[in-house]
Amino acid sequence: MRLSTVILPIHRWTEGRKIWLRAEDLGFHAAYTYDHLSWRSFREHTWFGAVPTLTAAAAITERMRLGTMVTSPNFRHPVTLAKDLAAVDDISGGRLIAGVGAGGNGFDATALGGQPWTPRERADRLAEFVPLLDRLLSEPAVTSRGAYYTAEDVRMIPGGRQRPRVPMYIAATGPRGMRLAARHGQGWITYGDTRDPKGVPAEVCPKVIADQLARLSDICASEGRKPEELERVLLQGSTLERPLDSMDAFVDYAGRYRELGITELAIHWPVPDSIFAADLSLFERIAREGLRQLDRLA
């Protein structure tokens, strides 16, 4: 199992750079950031763009992977997104992960003046968005005309550093999204029960994830892939579980989900006075020692 973190884009870079550098020093496998225009309780506070933030992080780090958690069709187009991702992958020396999902009905959905899409409409767009993004990141020239997105003789030269392309991790809990992960993804992301992510009792959460993993396994089999070919990422922070309350709580949490088949945990960098509030010194100790303690118990 790998341990990663999510650093919200809420810091001016004079402070933010220290956090990204500290994340690498602590040994995190990857550091992700949210790709939103604003987000929930942070709407009236500092919130910067994901791509410039990742670009700056790429320029000052050396080993840690970097990624979006997640980007969506709500305000992105595959052509411009592919250009941005290829550039960040080049600047980072081939360390980028493209986390992609359908998006939701928050501020991102209305900021450009449109009406929020229904869940089915979001799924329809993602079903066209992901294959086109796959082609754009893989091929030097792309023409595609779909119901929602067009690419007209788009040149992607030289593309990103990674071959055959930047890996895509697809956030999905429904069958259509999971099928996209099986067909196009190198990873799959879940944060639990999307219908009520903050209201699921902690004791129920493992069964929710186990059921999702079982569905993913069946879909992978139907697509001719083994689930082990996908990184299986659990984003922490959107359920009532509290793995950052103590080292023992984290080890219990990580062990439970490793046993179920999760291969990467993503924990939020602490943000005081928010739903991501946590003791920073304990968080750093968990980053350094948590998985080692789990291994000693195995």
Coordinates of C-alpha atoms in Angstrom, one line a residue, residues 11-220:
H11 CA -2.1 28.9 0.1
R12 CA -0.2 31.8 -1.4
W13 CA 2.9 30.2 -3.0
T14 CA 5.3 31.7 -0.4
E15 CA 3.6 29.3 2.1
G16 CA 2.3 26.7 -0.3
R17 CA 5.8 25.8 -1.6
K18 CA 6.8 24.9 1.9
I19 CA 4.0 22.4 2.2
W20 CA 4.7 20.7 -1.1
L21 CA 8.4 20.5 -0.3
R22 CA 7.5 19.1 3.2
A23 CA 5.2 16.5 1.6
E24 CA 8.1 15.2 -0.5
D25 CA 10.4 15.2 2.5
L26 CA 7.9 13.1 4.5
G27 CA 8.0 10.5 1.8
F28 CA 4.5 10.7 0.4
H29 CA 4.1 8.6 -2.8
A30 CA 2.0 11.4 -4.5
A31 CA 0.6 14.8 -3.7
Y32 CA -2.7 15.7 -5.3
T33 CA -4.7 18.9 -5.4
Y34 CA -8.4 19.5 -6.0
D35 CA -9.3 20.8 -9.5
H36 CA -12.2 23.1 -8.7
L37 CA -13.0 26.8 -9.2
S38 CA -13.9 26.9 -5.6
W39 CA -15.1 24.3 -3.1
R40 CA -17.8 24.2 -0.4
S41 CA -16.9 26.0 2.8
F42 CA -13.7 27.5 1.1
R43 CA -15.7 29.5 -1.4
E44 CA -15.2 32.8 0.4
H45 CA -11.5 32.1 1.0
T46 CA -8.3 31.8 -1.0
W47 CA -8.5 29.2 -3.7
F48 CA -6.0 29.0 -6.6
G49 CA -6.1 27.0 -9.9
A50 CA -4.9 23.4 -9.9
V51 CA -2.8 23.4 -13.0
P52 CA -0.6 26.4 -12.1
T53 CA -0.3 25.0 -8.6
L54 CA 0.9 21.6 -9.9
T55 CA 3.3 23.4 -12.3
A56 CA 4.9 25.2 -9.4
A57 CA 5.1 22.1 -7.4
A58 CA 6.6 20.2 -10.3
A59 CA 9.4 22.8 -10.5
I60 CA 10.5 22.5 -6.9
T61 CA 10.0 18.8 -6.2
E62 CA 12.0 15.9 -7.6
R63 CA 10.6 12.5 -6.6
M64 CA 7.0 12.7 -5.5
R65 CA 4.3 12.1 -8.0
L66 CA 1.7 14.9 -8.6
G67 CA -1.9 14.8 -9.7
T68 CA -5.4 16.2 -9.9
M69 CA -8.0 14.9 -7.5
V70 CA -9.9 15.2 -9.7
T71 CA -10.4 17.2 -12.9
S72 CA -13.9 17.0 -14.6
P73 CA -15.9 18.2 -17.6
N74 CA -17.6 20.8 -15.5
F75 CA -15.3 23.5 -16.7
R76 CA -12.6 21.6 -18.7
H77 CA -12.4 20.6 -22.4
P78 CA -10.2 17.6 -23.3
V79 CA -8.1 19.6 -25.8
T80 CA -7.0 22.4 -23.5
L81 CA -6.7 20.0 -20.6
A82 CA -4.5 17.6 -22.6
K83 CA -2.2 20.5 -23.5
D84 CA -1.9 21.5 -19.8
L85 CA -1.3 18.0 -18.6
A86 CA 1.4 17.3 -21.2
A87 CA 3.2 20.5 -20.1
V88 CA 3.0 19.6 -16.4
D89 CA 4.2 16.1 -17.1
D90 CA 7.2 17.5 -19.0
I91 CA 8.1 20.0 -16.3
S92 CA 7.8 17.3 -13.6
G93 CA 10.0 14.9 -15.5
G94 CA 7.2 12.4 -16.0
R95 CA 5.6 12.4 -12.5
L96 CA 2.0 13.5 -13.3
I97 CA -1.2 11.5 -12.6
A98 CA -4.4 12.7 -14.2
G99 CA -7.2 12.1 -11.8
V100 CA -10.5 12.5 -13.8
G101 CA -14.1 12.3 -12.7
A102 CA -17.6 13.3 -13.7
G103 CA -17.8 16.3 -11.3
G104 CA -20.8 17.3 -9.3
N105 CA -23.4 20.0 -8.8
G106 CA -21.3 22.5 -6.9
F107 CA -20.0 25.9 -7.9
D108 CA -18.0 24.4 -10.8
A109 CA -21.2 23.4 -12.5
T110 CA -22.7 26.9 -12.7
A111 CA -19.7 29.3 -12.7
L112 CA -19.6 29.5 -16.5
G113 CA -23.3 30.4 -16.7
G114 CA -24.8 27.0 -17.5
Q115 CA -27.4 24.9 -15.6
P116 CA -26.1 22.0 -13.6
W117 CA -26.2 18.7 -15.4
T118 CA -28.1 15.7 -14.1
P119 CA -26.1 12.7 -13.0
R120 CA -26.9 11.0 -16.3
E121 CA -25.8 14.0 -18.3
R122 CA -22.5 14.2 -16.3
A123 CA -22.0 10.5 -17.0
D124 CA -22.7 11.0 -20.7
R125 CA -20.1 13.8 -20.9
L126 CA -17.5 11.8 -19.0
A127 CA -18.0 8.8 -21.4
E128 CA -16.9 11.1 -24.2
F129 CA -14.4 13.1 -22.3
V130 CA -12.2 10.2 -21.1
P131 CA -11.7 8.4 -24.5
L132 CA -10.9 11.7 -26.2
L133 CA -8.5 12.7 -23.4
D134 CA -6.9 9.3 -23.8
R135 CA -6.3 9.8 -27.5
L136 CA -5.0 13.4 -27.1
L137 CA -2.4 12.2 -24.5
S138 CA -1.4 9.2 -26.6
E139 CA -1.4 10.4 -30.3
P140 CA 0.5 13.2 -32.1
A141 CA -2.5 14.3 -34.1
V142 CA -6.2 13.9 -33.2
T143 CA -9.5 14.6 -35.0
S144 CA -12.7 13.7 -33.2
R145 CA -16.2 15.0 -33.5
G146 CA -18.6 14.0 -30.7
A147 CA -21.9 15.1 -29.2
Y148 CA -20.1 17.3 -26.7
Y149 CA -16.4 17.6 -27.6
T150 CA -14.6 18.3 -30.8
A151 CA -10.9 18.1 -31.6
E152 CA -10.0 19.3 -35.1
D153 CA -6.6 18.1 -36.3
V154 CA -5.1 18.9 -32.8
R155 CA -1.3 18.4 -32.6
M156 CA 0.1 17.0 -29.4
I157 CA 3.9 17.3 -30.0
P158 CA 5.9 16.1 -28.2
G159 CA 3.3 15.1 -25.6
G160 CA 4.1 14.3 -22.1
R161 CA 7.3 12.6 -20.8
Q162 CA 5.5 9.3 -19.8
R163 CA 4.8 6.7 -22.4
P164 CA 2.4 5.7 -23.8
R165 CA 0.9 8.6 -21.9
V166 CA 0.2 10.3 -18.6
P167 CA -1.6 7.7 -16.4
M168 CA -5.3 8.4 -15.8
Y169 CA -7.0 7.5 -12.6
I170 CA -10.8 7.5 -13.0
A171 CA -13.0 8.5 -10.0
A172 CA -16.2 6.4 -10.2
T173 CA -18.6 4.5 -8.1
G174 CA -21.2 3.6 -10.8
P175 CA -20.9 1.0 -13.5
R176 CA -20.4 3.4 -16.4
G177 CA -17.5 5.2 -14.7
M178 CA -16.0 1.9 -13.6
R179 CA -16.1 0.7 -17.2
L180 CA -14.2 3.8 -18.2
A181 CA -11.6 3.0 -15.6
A182 CA -11.3 -0.6 -16.8
R183 CA -11.0 0.5 -20.5
H184 CA -8.8 3.6 -20.1
G185 CA -7.5 3.9 -16.6
Q186 CA -4.3 3.0 -14.8
G187 CA -6.1 3.7 -11.6
W188 CA -9.5 3.9 -9.9
I189 CA -10.5 6.4 -7.2
T190 CA -13.3 6.2 -4.6
Y191 CA -14.2 8.2 -1.6
G192 CA -17.0 6.0 -0.4
D193 CA -20.7 6.4 -0.7
T194 CA -21.3 9.3 -3.1
R195 CA -24.9 9.5 -2.2
D196 CA -24.2 10.5 1.4
P197 CA -20.4 10.7 1.8
K198 CA -20.5 12.5 5.2
G199 CA -23.4 10.6 6.7
V200 CA -22.3 6.9 6.4
P201 CA -21.5 5.5 9.8
A202 CA -17.8 4.5 10.2
E203 CA -18.6 0.9 10.7
V204 CA -20.5 0.7 7.4
C205 CA -17.7 2.3 5.3
P206 CA -15.6 -0.8 4.7
K207 CA -18.6 -2.7 3.3
V208 CA -19.3 0.2 0.9
I209 CA -15.8 0.0 -0.4
A210 CA -15.8 -3.8 -0.5
D211 CA -19.0 -3.8 -2.6
Q212 CA -17.4 -1.2 -5.0
L213 CA -14.3 -3.2 -5.3
A214 CA -16.3 -6.3 -6.1
R215 CA -18.2 -4.4 -8.9
L216 CA -14.9 -3.1 -10.2
S217 CA -13.5 -6.6 -10.3
D218 CA -16.5 -7.9 -12.3
I219 CA -16.3 -5.0 -14.8
C220 CA -12.6 -5.4 -15.2

